[in-house]
Coordinates of N, CA and C in Angstrom, one line a residue:
M1 N -29.8 19.5 3.0 CA -28.4 18.9 3.8 C -27.7 18.5 2.8
E2 N -27.5 17.9 2.0 CA -26.6 17.6 0.8 C -25.3 18.9 0.8
A3 N -26.1 20.1 0.5 CA -25.2 21.3 0.2 C -24.3 21.8 1.5
I4 N -25.1 21.5 2.6 CA -24.4 21.8 3.8 C -23.4 21.2 3.8
S5 N -23.4 19.8 3.8 CA -22.3 18.8 3.8 C -21.2 19.3 2.9
K6 N -21.7 19.5 1.7 CA -20.5 20.0 0.7 C -19.7 21.3 1.0
Q7 N -20.7 21.8 1.7 CA -20.2 23.5 2.2 C -19.1 23.1 3.2
M8 N -19.1 21.9 4.0 CA -18.4 21.9 5.4 C -17.1 21.1 4.7
Y9 N -17.1 20.9 3.6 CA -15.6 20.2 2.8 C -15.1 21.2 2.2
E10 N -15.8 21.9 1.5 CA -15.2 22.8 0.5 C -14.5 24.0 0.8
R11 N -14.7 24.6 2.0 CA -14.4 25.6 2.9 C -12.6 25.3 3.1
P12 N -12.5 24.3 3.9 CA -11.1 24.3 4.1 C -10.1 23.7 2.9
C13 N -10.8 23.4 1.9 CA -10.1 23.1 0.8 C -10.1 24.3 -0.1
I14 N -10.8 25.2 0.0 CA -10.5 26.6 -0.8 C -9.0 27.1 0.0
Y15 N -9.7 27.4 1.2 CA -8.4 27.9 2.2 C -6.9 27.3 2.1
V16 N -6.8 26.0 2.3 CA -5.7 25.4 2.1 C -4.9 25.5 1.0
T17 N -5.7 25.7 -0.3 CA -5.4 25.4 -1.7 C -4.8 27.2 -1.8
T18 N -5.6 28.1 -1.4 CA -5.0 29.5 -1.8 C -3.6 29.9 -0.9
V19 N -3.8 29.7 0.5 CA -2.7 29.9 1.0 C -1.2 29.0 0.8
S20 N -1.6 27.6 0.2 CA -0.4 26.9 -0.2 C 0.1 27.3 -1.4
T21 N -0.6 27.8 -2.2 CA 0.0 28.2 -3.5 C 0.6 29.5 -3.3
L22 N 0.2 30.4 -2.5 CA 0.7 31.6 -2.4 C 2.0 31.7 -1.5
L23 N 1.8 30.5 -0.7 CA 3.6 30.1 0.0 C 4.3 29.8 -1.2
C24 N 4.1 29.2 -2.3 CA 4.9 28.6 -3.4 C 5.9 29.6 -3.5
L25 N 5.0 31.1 -3.7 CA 5.7 32.3 -4.5 C 7.3 32.6 -3.6
V26 N 7.3 32.3 -2.3 CA 8.2 32.6 -1.7 C 9.3 31.6 -1.2
T27 N 8.3 30.2 -0.9 CA 9.1 29.1 -0.7 C 10.0 28.3 -1.6
I28 N 9.4 28.6 -2.8 CA 10.1 27.4 -4.0 C 11.6 28.4 -4.4
P29 N 11.3 29.8 -4.6 CA 12.7 30.6 -4.8 C 13.7 30.5 -3.7
V30 N 13.2 30.1 -2.4 CA 14.0 30.1 -1.4 C 14.6 28.8 -1.0
C31 N 14.1 27.7 -1.5 CA 14.9 26.5 -1.4 C 15.9 26.2 -2.4
L32 N 15.2 26.8 -3.7 CA 16.3 26.6 -4.7 C 17.4 27.4 -4.3
A33 N 17.5 28.4 -3.4 CA 18.7 29.4 -3.4 C 19.4 29.1 -2.3
I34 N 18.9 27.9 -1.2 CA 19.6 27.2 -0.6 C 20.1 26.1 -1.2
F35 N 19.6 25.5 -2.0 CA 20.3 24.4 -2.8 C 21.3 24.7 -3.6
T36 N 21.5 25.7 -3.5 CA 22.3 26.5 -4.7 C 23.9 26.4 -3.9
S37 N 23.9 26.7 -2.6 CA 24.8 26.7 -1.5 C 25.7 25.3 -1.3
T38 N 24.7 24.4 -1.5 CA 25.2 23.0 -1.1 C 26.7 22.7 -2.1
P39 N 27.4 21.6 -1.4 CA 28.6 21.1 -2.4 C 28.2 20.4 -3.8
L40 N 26.8 20.0 -3.8 CA 25.8 18.8 -4.7 C 26.1 20.1 -6.3
M41 N 26.0 21.1 -5.9 CA 26.0 22.2 -7.2 C 27.4 21.9 -8.1
H42 N 28.5 22.0 -7.3 CA 29.8 22.0 -7.7 C 29.9 23.1 -8.7
G43 N 29.5 24.4 -8.3 CA 29.8 25.5 -8.9 C 29.0 26.1 -10.3
Q44 N 27.8 24.9 -10.3 CA 27.1 25.1 -11.4 C 26.1 26.5 -11.2
Q45 N 25.8 26.9 -12.4 CA 24.6 28.0 -12.3 C 23.5 27.9 -12.2
L46 N 22.4 28.1 -11.3 CA 21.1 27.8 -11.0 C 20.3 28.7 -12.3
A47 N 19.5 27.8 -13.2 CA 18.6 28.3 -13.6 C 17.2 28.7 -13.1
M48 N 16.8 29.8 -12.7 CA 15.3 30.0 -11.9 C 14.6 29.8 -12.9
A49 N 13.6 28.9 -12.7 CA 12.6 29.0 -13.8 C 11.0 29.8 -13.5
I50 N 11.6 31.4 -13.2 CA 10.5 31.9 -12.5 C 8.9 32.0 -13.6
D51 N 9.1 31.9 -14.9 CA 8.2 31.7 -15.6 C 7.3 30.7 -15.6
M52 N 8.1 29.4 -15.6 CA 7.2 28.3 -15.5 C 6.4 28.1 -13.9
I53 N 7.3 28.9 -13.1 CA 6.5 28.7 -11.7 C 5.7 29.7 -11.8
A54 N 5.2 30.7 -12.4 CA 3.9 31.9 -12.3 C 3.3 31.2 -13.3
V55 N 3.5 30.5 -14.2 CA 2.6 29.6 -15.2 C 1.8 28.8 -14.3
A56 N 2.4 27.6 -13.6 CA 2.0 26.5 -12.7 C 1.0 27.2 -11.7
L57 N 1.6 28.1 -11.0 CA 0.7 28.7 -9.8 C -0.4 29.4 -10.7
V58 N -0.7 30.3 -11.8 CA -1.9 30.7 -12.5 C -3.1 29.3 -12.6
C59 N -2.1 28.5 -13.4 CA -3.1 27.5 -13.5 C -3.8 26.7 -12.3
V60 N -3.1 27.0 -11.3 CA -3.7 26.4 -9.8 C -5.0 27.5 -9.3
L61 N -4.2 28.6 -9.3 CA -4.8 29.8 -8.8 C -6.5 30.0 -9.9
V62 N -6.3 30.2 -10.6 CA -7.6 30.3 -11.9 C -8.6 29.4 -11.5
P63 N -8.7 28.2 -11.7 CA -9.7 26.9 -11.3 C -10.3 27.4 -10.0
V64 N -9.5 27.6 -9.1 CA -10.0 27.8 -7.4 C -11.0 29.1 -7.8
I65 N -10.5 30.2 -8.4 CA -11.3 31.6 -8.2 C -12.6 31.2 -9.1
V66 N -12.3 30.6 -10.1 CA -13.7 30.2 -11.0 C -14.7 29.1 -10.0
G67 N -14.0 28.5 -9.6 CA -14.7 27.3 -8.6 C -15.5 28.2 -7.6
I68 N -14.8 29.4 -6.6 CA -15.3 29.9 -5.9 C -16.8 30.8 -6.4
L69 N -16.3 31.5 -7.5 CA -17.3 32.1 -8.3 C -18.5 31.3 -8.3
L70 N -18.3 30.4 -9.2 CA -19.3 29.5 -9.3 C -20.2 29.1 -8.5
Q71 N -19.4 28.4 -7.2 CA -20.2 27.9 -6.1 C -21.0 29.0 -5.3
H72 N -20.5 30.4 -5.6 CA -21.4 31.1 -5.0 C -22.8 31.7 -5.7
Y73 N -22.4 31.9 -7.1 CA -23.3 32.3 -8.1 C -24.3 31.6 -9.0
C74 N -23.4 30.2 -9.2 CA -24.3 29.5 -10.2 C -24.3 28.1 -9.3
K75 N -24.5 27.7 -8.5 CA -24.7 26.6 -7.6 C -24.8 25.4 -8.3
K76 N -26.0 25.6 -9.2 CA -26.2 23.9 -10.1 C -25.1 23.5 -11.0
I77 N -24.9 24.7 -11.7 CA -23.5 24.6 -12.4 C -22.3 23.7 -11.9
A78 N -22.0 24.5 -10.7 CA -20.7 24.0 -9.9 C -20.9 22.7 -9.3
D79 N -21.8 22.5 -8.9 CA -22.5 21.1 -8.9 C -22.1 19.7 -9.8
V80 N -22.6 20.4 -10.9 CA -22.6 19.2 -12.5 C -21.1 19.4 -12.5
L81 N -20.3 20.6 -12.6 CA -18.8 20.6 -13.0 C -17.9 19.7 -11.8
G82 N -18.5 19.8 -10.4 CA -17.8 18.9 -9.4 C -17.8 17.7 -9.6
K83 N -19.1 17.2 -10.0 CA -19.1 15.8 -10.5 C -18.2 15.5 -11.2
L84 N -18.5 16.1 -12.5 CA -17.7 15.6 -13.8 C -16.5 15.5 -13.6
A85 N -15.9 16.5 -12.5 CA -14.4 17.0 -12.4 C -14.0 15.7 -11.8
S86 N -14.7 15.2 -10.8 CA -14.3 14.1 -9.8 C -14.3 13.0 -10.5
Y87 N -14.9 12.9 -11.6 CA -14.9 11.6 -12.5 C -13.8 11.4 -13.0
L88 N -13.6 12.7 -13.7 CA -12.6 12.9 -14.5 C -10.8 12.7 -14.0
G89 N -11.0 13.3 -12.5 CA -10.0 13.3 -12.1 C -9.3 12.0 -11.3
G90 N -10.2 11.2 -11.4 CA -10.4 9.6 -11.1 C -9.5 8.8 -12.1
L91 N -10.4 8.9 -13.4 CA -9.5 8.4 -14.7 C -8.2 8.8 -14.9
L92 N -8.0 10.5 -14.8 CA -6.6 10.7 -14.7 C -5.8 10.1 -14.0
L93 N -6.3 10.0 -12.9 CA -5.3 9.6 -11.6 C -4.9 8.4 -12.1
I94 N -5.8 7.1 -12.2 CA -5.3 5.7 -12.8 C -4.7 6.1 -13.6
S95 N -4.9 6.6 -15.0 CA -4.1 6.7 -15.8 C -2.6 7.3 -16.1
S96 N -2.3 8.0 -15.0 CA -1.3 8.5 -14.9 C -0.3 7.8 -14.2
I97 N -0.8 6.9 -13.0 CA -0.3 5.7 -12.2 C 0.4 4.7 -13.6
I98 N -0.4 4.6 -14.3 CA -0.4 3.5 -15.6 C 1.2 3.8 -16.4
V99 N 0.6 4.8 -16.9 CA 1.5 5.5 -17.8 C 2.8 5.8 -16.9
A100 N 2.8 6.7 -16.0 CA 4.0 6.8 -15.2 C 4.9 5.4 -15.0
T101 N 4.3 4.4 -14.4 CA 4.9 3.2 -14.0 C 5.9 2.5 -15.2
V102 N 5.1 2.8 -16.5 CA 5.8 2.3 -17.6 C 6.7 2.8 -18.1
I103 N 6.5 4.6 -18.1 CA 7.7 5.4 -18.7 C 9.0 5.4 -17.6
Y104 N 8.9 5.4 -16.1 CA 9.8 5.8 -15.1 C 9.9 4.4 -14.8
R105 N 9.9 3.2 -14.6 CA 10.2 2.0 -14.2 C 11.7 2.1 -13.7
A106 N 12.5 2.7 -14.7 CA 13.7 2.4 -14.4 C 14.1 3.4 -12.7
V107 N 13.2 4.2 -12.4 CA 13.6 4.9 -11.6 C 13.8 4.1 -10.1
F108 N 12.5 2.7 -10.4 CA 12.4 1.9 -8.9 C 14.1 1.2 -9.1
R109 N 14.8 1.1 -9.7 CA 16.2 0.3 -9.5 C 17.1 1.3 -8.9
G110 N 16.8 2.6 -8.4 CA 17.6 3.3 -7.7 C 17.7 2.6 -6.4
P111 N 18.2 3.5 -5.4 CA 18.8 3.1 -4.1 C 17.6 2.7 -3.2
T112 N 17.4 1.6 -2.3 CA 16.5 0.9 -1.4 C 16.0 2.2 -0.3
G113 N 17.1 2.7 0.0 CA 16.9 3.6 0.9 C 15.5 4.9 0.2
V114 N 16.0 5.4 -0.8 CA 15.2 6.7 -1.5 C 13.8 5.7 -1.8
L115 N 13.7 4.7 -2.1 CA 12.2 4.4 -2.6 C 11.4 3.9 -1.1
V116 N 12.4 3.7 -0.1 CA 11.6 3.4 1.1 C 11.0 5.0 1.8
I117 N 11.8 5.8 1.8 CA 11.4 7.2 2.0 C 10.2 7.6 1.1
A118 N 10.4 7.5 -0.3 CA 9.3 7.9 -0.8 C 7.6 7.1 -0.4
A119 N 7.9 5.7 0.0 CA 6.8 4.9 0.4 C 6.6 5.3 1.7
V120 N 7.4 6.4 2.5 CA 6.7 6.7 3.8 C 6.5 7.7 4.0
F121 N 6.6 8.5 3.2 CA 6.0 10.2 3.2 C 4.6 10.4 2.8
P122 N 3.9 9.7 1.8 CA 2.7 10.0 1.7 C 1.5 9.3 2.7
P123 N 1.8 8.6 3.6 CA 0.9 8.0 4.6 C 1.1 9.0 5.8
F124 N 2.6 9.5 6.1 CA 2.8 10.6 7.3 C 2.4 11.6 6.7
S125 N 2.5 12.1 5.6 CA 1.9 13.6 5.5 C 0.2 13.8 5.6
L126 N -0.2 12.3 5.2 CA -1.8 12.5 5.5 C -2.4 12.5 7.0
L127 N -1.5 11.4 7.8 CA -1.4 11.5 9.2 C -1.0 12.8 9.7
F128 N 0.0 13.6 9.8 CA 0.1 14.7 9.9 C -1.0 16.0 9.8
G129 N -1.1 15.9 8.6 CA -2.4 16.9 8.2 C -3.6 16.7 9.2
Y130 N -4.0 15.4 9.1 CA -5.1 14.9 9.7 C -4.9 15.5 11.3
A131 N -4.0 14.9 11.9 CA -3.3 14.9 13.3 C -3.5 16.6 13.8
W132 N -2.5 17.7 12.9 CA -2.9 19.0 13.1 C -4.2 19.7 13.1
A133 N -5.1 19.1 12.1 CA -6.3 19.9 11.9 C -7.2 19.1 13.2
I134 N -6.9 18.1 14.0 CA -7.6 17.6 15.2 C -7.0 18.1 16.1
A135 N -5.7 18.6 16.3 CA -5.2 19.4 17.5 C -5.9 20.8 17.5
F136 N -6.5 21.3 16.5 CA -7.0 22.8 16.5 C -8.6 23.0 16.3
K137 N -9.1 21.3 16.7 CA -10.4 21.1 17.4 C -11.4 21.2 16.0
E138 N -10.8 20.9 15.0 CA -11.5 20.9 13.6 C -12.5 19.7 13.7
D139 N -13.5 19.9 13.1 CA -14.5 18.8 12.7 C -13.7 17.6 11.9
P140 N -13.9 16.4 12.5 CA -13.2 15.2 11.6 C -13.6 15.2 9.9
A141 N -14.8 15.6 9.5 CA -14.8 16.0 8.2 C -14.0 17.1 7.7
V142 N -14.2 18.0 8.3 CA -12.7 19.2 7.7 C -11.6 18.6 8.0
A143 N -11.0 17.5 8.9 CA -9.8 17.3 9.3 C -9.5 16.4 8.0
K144 N -10.0 15.6 7.6 CA -9.8 14.6 6.2 C -9.7 15.7 5.3
T145 N -10.5 16.5 5.1 CA -10.1 17.5 3.8 C -8.5 17.9 4.3
V146 N -8.5 18.7 5.0 CA -7.3 19.1 5.7 C -5.9 18.1 5.2
A147 N -6.3 17.0 5.8 CA -5.5 15.8 5.5 C -4.9 15.6 4.0
V148 N -5.9 15.6 3.3 CA -5.8 15.1 1.7 C -5.2 17.0 1.1
Q149 N -5.7 17.6 1.4 CA -4.9 19.0 0.9 C -3.3 19.0 1.2
T150 N -3.1 19.0 2.5 CA -1.5 19.0 2.9 C -0.7 17.8 2.7
G151 N -1.5 16.7 2.5 CA -0.6 15.3 2.2 C -0.2 15.1 0.8
N152 N -1.1 15.7 0.1 CA -0.5 15.2 -1.3 C 0.2 16.5 -2.1
R153 N 1.1 16.4 -2.4 CA 2.3 17.1 -2.9 C 1.8 17.6 -4.6
N154 N 2.3 18.9 -5.2 CA 2.0 19.1 -6.5 C 3.3 18.5 -7.4
V155 N 3.7 17.3 -7.4 CA 4.7 16.9 -8.1 C 5.0 17.2 -9.5
S156 N 3.9 17.5 -10.3 CA 4.1 18.0 -11.5 C 4.6 19.4 -11.3
L157 N 4.6 20.3 -10.5 CA 5.0 21.5 -10.6 C 6.4 21.4 -9.9
C158 N 6.5 20.3 -9.1 CA 8.1 20.2 -8.6 C 9.1 20.0 -9.8
L159 N 8.7 18.6 -10.8 CA 9.3 18.1 -11.8 C 9.5 19.3 -13.0
S160 N 8.9 20.0 -13.2 CA 8.8 21.3 -14.2 C 10.1 22.3 -13.5
V161 N 9.8 22.5 -12.3 CA 10.8 23.4 -11.8 C 12.1 22.6 -11.7
L162 N 12.4 21.2 -11.4 CA 13.7 21.0 -11.3 C 14.3 20.7 -12.5
K163 N 13.5 20.2 -13.5 CA 14.2 20.1 -15.1 C 14.6 21.2 -15.6
L164 N 14.2 22.1 -15.4 CA 14.4 23.8 -16.0 C 15.6 24.1 -15.4
A165 N 15.5 24.2 -14.0 CA 16.4 24.7 -13.1 C 17.7 24.1 -13.3
F166 N 18.0 22.8 -13.3 CA 19.1 22.2 -13.2 C 19.6 21.9 -14.8
H167 N 20.9 21.7 -14.8 CA 21.4 20.9 -16.0 C 20.9 19.4 -16.1
D168 N 21.4 18.9 -17.2 CA 20.3 17.4 -17.6 C 21.2 16.5 -16.6
N169 N 22.5 16.7 -16.6 CA 23.4 15.6 -15.8 C 22.8 15.7 -14.4
L170 N 22.6 16.7 -13.6 CA 22.1 17.1 -12.2 C 20.9 16.7 -12.0
A171 N 19.8 17.3 -13.0 CA 18.5 16.7 -13.0 C 17.9 15.6 -12.9
D172 N 18.7 14.6 -13.9 CA 18.4 13.3 -13.8 C 18.6 12.5 -12.2
Q173 N 19.6 13.2 -11.6 CA 19.9 12.4 -10.0 C 18.8 13.0 -9.4
I174 N 18.7 14.2 -9.6 CA 17.7 14.9 -8.6 C 16.0 14.1 -8.7
L175 N 15.8 14.2 -9.9 CA 14.4 13.7 -10.3 C 13.6 12.3 -9.9
T176 N 15.0 11.4 -9.2 CA 14.7 10.1 -8.7 C 13.4 10.3 -7.7
F177 N 14.0 10.6 -6.7 CA 13.1 10.8 -5.7 C 11.5 11.2 -6.0
P178 N 11.6 12.9 -6.4 CA 10.2 13.1 -6.7 C 9.3 12.1 -7.6
I179 N 9.7 11.2 -8.7 CA 9.1 10.8 -9.3 C 8.7 9.7 -8.8
E180 N 9.5 9.0 -8.0 CA 9.0 7.6 -7.1 C 7.9 8.4 -6.1
Y181 N 8.4 9.1 -5.4 CA 7.2 10.0 -4.6 C 5.6 10.0 -5.2
W182 N 6.0 10.7 -6.4 CA 4.7 10.5 -7.2 C 3.8 9.5 -7.6
L183 N 4.6 8.6 -8.0 CA 3.9 7.3 -8.5 C 3.1 6.5 -6.9
I184 N 4.1 6.6 -6.1 CA 3.5 6.1 -4.8 C 2.3 7.0 -4.0
Q185 N 2.3 8.3 -4.3 CA 1.5 9.0 -3.5 C 0.3 9.1 -4.4
N186 N 0.3 8.7 -5.8 CA -0.9 8.7 -6.6 C -1.6 7.1 -6.1
A187 N -0.9 6.4 -6.2 CA -1.3 4.7 -5.9 C -2.1 4.7 -4.4
F188 N -0.9 5.6 -3.4 CA -1.7 5.4 -2.0 C -3.1 6.1 -2.0
T189 N -3.3 7.5 -2.7 CA -4.3 8.2 -2.1 C -5.4 7.3 -3.1
L190 N -5.1 6.8 -4.2 CA -6.1 5.9 -4.8 C -7.0 4.8 -3.9
L191 N -5.7 3.7 -3.3 CA -6.2 2.9 -2.1 C -6.9 3.5 -1.1
V192 N -6.4 4.9 -0.7 CA -7.4 5.1 0.9 C -8.6 5.7 0.1
A193 N -8.5 6.1 -1.1 CA -10.1 6.6 -1.2 C -10.8 5.6 -1.7
L194 N -10.5 4.4 -2.2 CA -11.3 3.1 -2.5 C -11.9 2.7 -1.0
L195 N -10.6 2.4 -0.1 CA -11.1 1.8 1.1 C -12.2 2.6 1.8
Y196 N -11.6 4.2 2.0 CA -12.9 5.0 2.9 C -14.0 4.7 2.2
H197 N -14.2 4.7 0.9 CA -15.5 4.8 0.5 C -16.0 3.5 0.3
T198 N -15.6 2.2 0.7 CA -16.1 1.0 0.6 C -16.4 1.2 2.3
W199 N -15.6 1.5 3.3 CA -16.1 1.5 4.5 C -17.3 2.1 4.9
K200 N -17.4 3.3 4.3 CA -18.4 4.3 4.4 C -19.9 3.8 3.8
T201 N -19.7 2.9 2.8 CA -20.8 2.2 1.9 C -21.5 1.2 3.0
Y202 N -20.5 0.6 3.8 CA -21.1 -0.4 4.6 C -21.3 -0.2 5.8
R203 N -20.7 1.2 6.5 CA -20.9 1.8 7.7 C -22.3 2.4 7.8
Y204 N -22.3 3.5 6.7 CA -23.5 4.2 6.7 C -24.3 4.0 5.2
P205 N -25.2 2.9 5.3 CA -25.7 2.8 4.3 C -26.8 3.9 3.9
A206 N -27.4 3.9 2.8 CA -27.9 5.1 2.1 C -29.2 5.1 2.8
G207 N -29.6 6.4 3.3 CA -30.9 6.7 4.1 C -30.6 6.9 5.4
N208 N -29.5 6.3 6.0 CA -29.3 6.2 7.4 C -28.1 7.6 7.9
N209 N -28.0 8.1 7.1 CA -27.1 9.5 7.4 C -27.8 11.0 7.7
S210 N -28.9 10.7 7.9 CA -29.5 12.2 8.1 C -29.2 12.7 9.5
E211 N -28.6 11.8 10.6 CA -28.3 12.3 11.6 C -27.1 13.2 11.7
S212 N -25.8 12.5 10.9 CA -24.6 13.1 10.3 C -25.3 14.4 9.5
L213 N -25.7 14.5 8.9 CA -26.1 15.5 7.9 C -26.7 16.9 9.0
R214 N -27.3 16.3 9.8 CA -27.7 17.2 10.7 C -26.9 18.0 11.7
I215 N -26.3 17.3 12.1 CA -25.1 17.5 12.8 C -24.3 18.7 12.3
L216 N -24.0 18.2 10.8 CA -22.9 19.2 10.2 C -23.7 20.7 9.4
G217 N -24.9 20.2 9.8 CA -26.0 21.6 9.2 C -26.0 22.6 10.4
E218 N -26.1 22.3 11.6 CA -25.8 22.9 12.9 C -24.5 23.5 12.7
K219 N -23.6 22.9 12.8 CA -21.9 23.3 12.8 C -22.3 24.3 11.8
V220 N -22.4 24.5 10.3 CA -22.3 25.7 9.5 C -23.3 26.6 9.7
S221 N -24.3 26.1 10.5 CA -24.9 27.2 10.9 C -24.4 28.3 11.9
Q222 N -23.9 27.5 12.9 CA -22.9 28.3 13.6 C -21.7 28.7 13.3
Q223 N -21.2 28.4 12.6 CA -20.0 29.4 12.3 C -20.4 30.6 11.3
E224 N -21.5 30.4 10.5 CA -22.0 31.6 9.9 C -22.4 32.6 10.7
E225 N -23.2 32.0 11.8 CA -23.5 33.1 12.9 C -22.4 33.7 13.5
E226 N -21.2 33.1 14.1 CA -20.1 33.3 14.7 C -19.2 34.5 13.4
E227 N -19.3 34.2 12.3 CA -18.6 35.1 11.1 C -19.3 36.3 10.8
E228 N -20.7 36.3 11.2 CA -21.6 37.8 10.8 C -21.5 38.1 12.0
S229 N -21.5 37.8 13.5 CA -21.2 38.3 14.6 C -19.8 39.3 14.3
D230 N -18.8 38.4 14.0 CA -17.5 39.1 13.8 C -17.5 40.3 13.2
G231 N -18.2 40.0 11.9 CA -18.0 41.0 11.0 C -19.1 42.4 11.4
A232 N -19.7 42.4 12.3 CA -20.8 43.3 12.8 C -19.8 43.9 13.7

């Protein structure tokens, strides 16, 4: 049953990650091209950091592909690596918040309006992703996965592209919002995860979630039967 519940969460995670990564190949150059036509550029030439974009996309796609293969052929190894990655990811998330807050503390002295927008976007993005998943009649467990996948931005890729694409004097102005968004997004995501884990622990004590797992198992079996019938 535990393997079935994991499958329910992993499928949308893989789909959303793959599709969003492929969309970056088109949307990032298009967005940068649109930005060059704005008066803010003042005739400056934009340096398209295609090589860095490609490297960043490869760094995202390769782990996803490896994870899919391990999950399909070496499930035990995939489970161990998944648990290790979850603990390591949590540690890195907390460390990044602390380090970035110390290094980029000056960005919080910028315009208040920018800071407010950066604070509103993370919860709005999570709610937007969850609402769309529910609107398409997805299971609540799948909807939570879709919300996390769509609500968290790849800010590290954004910072790399902006820093390399624009001159230093213009890049410093542009980087204020992504840095604020990145810090608030990490802190908000960590807070939501802790609150959800606490609620789940008290709401569903160990040993009392067999019914939920049974329902998830039935839904996975139904999806597999539909896929097999479509393939036939």
